[in-house]
Coordinates of C-alpha atoms in Angstrom, one line a residue:
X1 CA -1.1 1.7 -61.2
X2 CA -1.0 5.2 -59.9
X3 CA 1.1 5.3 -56.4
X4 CA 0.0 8.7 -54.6
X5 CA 1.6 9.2 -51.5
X6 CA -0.6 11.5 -48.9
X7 CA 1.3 13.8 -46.2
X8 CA 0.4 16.8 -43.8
X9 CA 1.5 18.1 -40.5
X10 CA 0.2 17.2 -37.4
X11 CA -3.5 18.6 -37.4
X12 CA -3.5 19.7 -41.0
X13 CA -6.9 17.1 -41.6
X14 CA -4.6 14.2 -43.6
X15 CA -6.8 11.4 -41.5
X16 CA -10.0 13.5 -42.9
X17 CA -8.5 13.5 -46.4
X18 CA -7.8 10.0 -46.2
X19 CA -11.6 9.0 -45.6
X20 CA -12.9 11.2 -48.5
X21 CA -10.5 8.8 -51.0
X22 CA -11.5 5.7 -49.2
X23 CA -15.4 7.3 -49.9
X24 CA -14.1 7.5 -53.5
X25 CA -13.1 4.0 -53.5
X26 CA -9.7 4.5 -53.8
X27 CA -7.5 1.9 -51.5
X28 CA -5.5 4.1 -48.8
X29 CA -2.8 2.2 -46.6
X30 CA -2.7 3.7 -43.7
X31 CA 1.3 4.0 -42.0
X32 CA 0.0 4.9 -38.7
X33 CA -2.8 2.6 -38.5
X34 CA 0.6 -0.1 -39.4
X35 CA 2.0 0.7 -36.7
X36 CA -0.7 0.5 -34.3
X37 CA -1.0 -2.9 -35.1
X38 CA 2.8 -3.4 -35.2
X39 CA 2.2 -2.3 -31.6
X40 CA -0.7 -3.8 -30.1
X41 CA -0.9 -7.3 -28.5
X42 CA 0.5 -9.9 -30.8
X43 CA 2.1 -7.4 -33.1
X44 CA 4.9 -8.0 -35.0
X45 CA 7.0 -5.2 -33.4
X46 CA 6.6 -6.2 -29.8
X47 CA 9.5 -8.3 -28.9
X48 CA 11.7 -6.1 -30.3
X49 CA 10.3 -2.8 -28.8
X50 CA 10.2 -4.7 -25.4
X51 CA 13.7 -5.5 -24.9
X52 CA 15.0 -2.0 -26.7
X53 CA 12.8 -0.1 -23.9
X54 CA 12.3 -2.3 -20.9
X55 CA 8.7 -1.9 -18.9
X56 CA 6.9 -1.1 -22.2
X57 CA 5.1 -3.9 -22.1
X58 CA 1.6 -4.1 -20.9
X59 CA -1.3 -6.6 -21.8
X60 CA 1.1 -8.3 -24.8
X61 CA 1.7 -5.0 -26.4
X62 CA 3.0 -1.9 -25.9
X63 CA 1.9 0.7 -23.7
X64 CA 2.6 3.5 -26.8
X65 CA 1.6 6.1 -24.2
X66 CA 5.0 5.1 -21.7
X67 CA 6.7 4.8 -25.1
X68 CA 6.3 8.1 -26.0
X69 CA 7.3 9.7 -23.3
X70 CA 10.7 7.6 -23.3
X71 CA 11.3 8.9 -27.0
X72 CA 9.9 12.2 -26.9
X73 CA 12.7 14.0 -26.7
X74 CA 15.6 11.7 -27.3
X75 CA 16.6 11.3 -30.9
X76 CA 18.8 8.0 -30.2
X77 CA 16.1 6.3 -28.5
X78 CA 13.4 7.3 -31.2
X79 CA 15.6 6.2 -34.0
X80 CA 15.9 2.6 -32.1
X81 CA 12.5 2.9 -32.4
X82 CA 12.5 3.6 -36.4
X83 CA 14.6 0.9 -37.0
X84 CA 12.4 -1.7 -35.6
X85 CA 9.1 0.1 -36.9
X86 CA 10.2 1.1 -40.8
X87 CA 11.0 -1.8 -42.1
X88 CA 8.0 -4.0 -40.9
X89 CA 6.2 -0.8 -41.9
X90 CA 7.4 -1.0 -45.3
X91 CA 6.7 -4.4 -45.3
X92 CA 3.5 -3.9 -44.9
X93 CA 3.0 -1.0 -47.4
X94 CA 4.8 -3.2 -50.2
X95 CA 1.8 -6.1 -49.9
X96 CA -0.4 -3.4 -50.1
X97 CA 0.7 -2.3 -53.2
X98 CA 1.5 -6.0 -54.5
X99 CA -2.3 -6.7 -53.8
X100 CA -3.6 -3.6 -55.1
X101 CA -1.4 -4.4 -58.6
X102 CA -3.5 -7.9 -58.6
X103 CA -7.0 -6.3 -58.2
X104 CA -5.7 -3.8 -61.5
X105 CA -6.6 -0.8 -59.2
X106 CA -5.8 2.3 -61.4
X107 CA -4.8 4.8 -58.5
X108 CA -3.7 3.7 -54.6
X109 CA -2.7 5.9 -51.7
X110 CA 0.1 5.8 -49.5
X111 CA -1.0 7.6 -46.4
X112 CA 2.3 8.2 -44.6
X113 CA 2.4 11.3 -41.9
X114 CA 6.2 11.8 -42.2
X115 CA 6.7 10.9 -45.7
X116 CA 9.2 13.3 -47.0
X117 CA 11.3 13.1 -43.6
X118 CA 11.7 9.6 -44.1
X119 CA 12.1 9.7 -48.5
X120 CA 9.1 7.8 -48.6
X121 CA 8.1 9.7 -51.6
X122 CA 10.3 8.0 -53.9
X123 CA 7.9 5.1 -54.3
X124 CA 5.5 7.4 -55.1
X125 CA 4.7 8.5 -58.9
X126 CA 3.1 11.8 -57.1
X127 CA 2.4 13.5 -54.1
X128 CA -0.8 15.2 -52.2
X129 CA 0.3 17.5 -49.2
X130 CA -2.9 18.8 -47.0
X131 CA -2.7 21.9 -45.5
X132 CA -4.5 24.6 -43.5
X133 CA -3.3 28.1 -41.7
X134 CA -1.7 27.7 -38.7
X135 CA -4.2 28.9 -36.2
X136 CA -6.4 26.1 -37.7
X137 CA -4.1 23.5 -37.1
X138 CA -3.2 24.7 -33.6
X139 CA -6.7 24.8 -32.5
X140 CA -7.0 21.3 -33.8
X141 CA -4.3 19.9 -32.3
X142 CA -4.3 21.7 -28.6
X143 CA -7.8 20.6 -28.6
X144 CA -6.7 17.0 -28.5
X145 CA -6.5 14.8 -25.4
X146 CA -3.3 15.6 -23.3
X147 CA -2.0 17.3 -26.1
X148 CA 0.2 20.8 -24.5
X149 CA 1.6 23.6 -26.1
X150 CA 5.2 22.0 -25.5
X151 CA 4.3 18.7 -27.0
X152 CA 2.5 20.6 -30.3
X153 CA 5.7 22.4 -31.1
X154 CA 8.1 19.6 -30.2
X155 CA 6.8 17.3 -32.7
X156 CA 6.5 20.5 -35.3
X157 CA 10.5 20.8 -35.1
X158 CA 10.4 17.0 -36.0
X159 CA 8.2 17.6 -39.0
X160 CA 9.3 19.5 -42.3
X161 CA 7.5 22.8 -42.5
X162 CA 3.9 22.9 -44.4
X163 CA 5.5 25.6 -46.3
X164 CA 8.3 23.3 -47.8
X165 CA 5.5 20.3 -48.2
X166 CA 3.4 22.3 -50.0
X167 CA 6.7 23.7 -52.4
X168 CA 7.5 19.9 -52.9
X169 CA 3.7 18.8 -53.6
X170 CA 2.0 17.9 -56.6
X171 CA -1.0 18.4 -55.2
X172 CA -2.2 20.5 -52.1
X173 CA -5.7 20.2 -50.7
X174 CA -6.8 22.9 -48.8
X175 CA -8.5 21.6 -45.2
X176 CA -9.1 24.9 -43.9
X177 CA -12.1 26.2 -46.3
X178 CA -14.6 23.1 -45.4
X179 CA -15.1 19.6 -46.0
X180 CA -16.6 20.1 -49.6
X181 CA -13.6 22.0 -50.8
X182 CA -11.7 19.5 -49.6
X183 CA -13.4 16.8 -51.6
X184 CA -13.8 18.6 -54.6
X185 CA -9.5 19.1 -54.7
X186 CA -9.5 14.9 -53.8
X187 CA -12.0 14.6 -56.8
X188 CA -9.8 16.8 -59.2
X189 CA -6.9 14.5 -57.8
X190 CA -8.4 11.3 -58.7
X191 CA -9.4 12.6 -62.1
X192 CA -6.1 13.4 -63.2
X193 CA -4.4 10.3 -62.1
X194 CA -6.6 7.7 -63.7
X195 CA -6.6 9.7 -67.2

């Protein structure tokens, strides 16, 4: 089984990129959607994230809004965070891949935003960054829901530059010339992994 891990800064189109394999009938685990769950009433992660960052809670889960704002910009408290989330995370991502073995799928994806920050590419046999120019992917993020200048550039300095992605990648698929560019690259991709 082919393990491709799938990464791209913030606004880069990786959640559009995802979809297009999933329409291709690849299986995608999706890290962020993990931790949503991980997060949400009755999630694994709870308890833990509860008594690290006291009046969190709301509804059974966490409020990830008052969360973020408590992490933002402190590197101790967001590496608490980490080391309750990346394990369970991983956890998850290895049953993924145990299930996907059983079903004899040919080619999987690993859908993880920050995955060469965290060396998640070592489980991967190869790796797909997306990218697009950089007034693209500002107009796409700052046209998000309380998203600010500020806030777009702090979590840029958190993330490895799309220039050094792209030098690491074995793959890049370009987001910024249209959806059916975009689909032919993820085509080409899943040709020459189930060879």
């Amino acid at each position: 089984m082919f393990v491709l891990g799938l990464t791209g800064s913030i606004g880069m189109g990786k959640t559009t990129a995802a979809a297009m394999f999933r329409y291709q009938k690849i299986p995608v685990y999706d890290a962020d959607a993990s931790v949503h769950e991980l997060l949400a009433p009755g999630g694994a992660a709870v308890p833990a994230v509860a008594d690290l960052f006291p009046g969190v809670l709301r509804d059974g889960g966490v409020d990830r809004q008052a969360l973020g704002k408590i992490v933002f910009d402190d590197p101790q408290a967001l590496g608490g965070l980490e080391s309750i989330l990346h394990p369970l995370v991983r956890k998850r991502q290895t049953a993924f891949l145990r299930f996907s073995a059983g079903q004899r799928r040919q080619l999987v994806v690993l859908d993880i935003p920050l995955l060469f920050e965290t060396g998640g590419d070592s489980a991967c046999d190869a790796v797909a960054v997306v990218s697009a120019p950089f007034y693209l992917q500002s107009l796409r993020v700052l046209a998000r829901s309380g998203m600010t200048a500020e806030k777009f550039f702090g979590i840029m300095a958190r993330q490895m530059s799309d220039l050094e992605k792209r030098r690491r990648a074995d793959f890049v698929i370009p987001t910024g010339l249209g959806r059916r560019k975009s689909l032919l690259s993820i085509r080409e991709i899943i040709k020459v992994t189930t060879r």
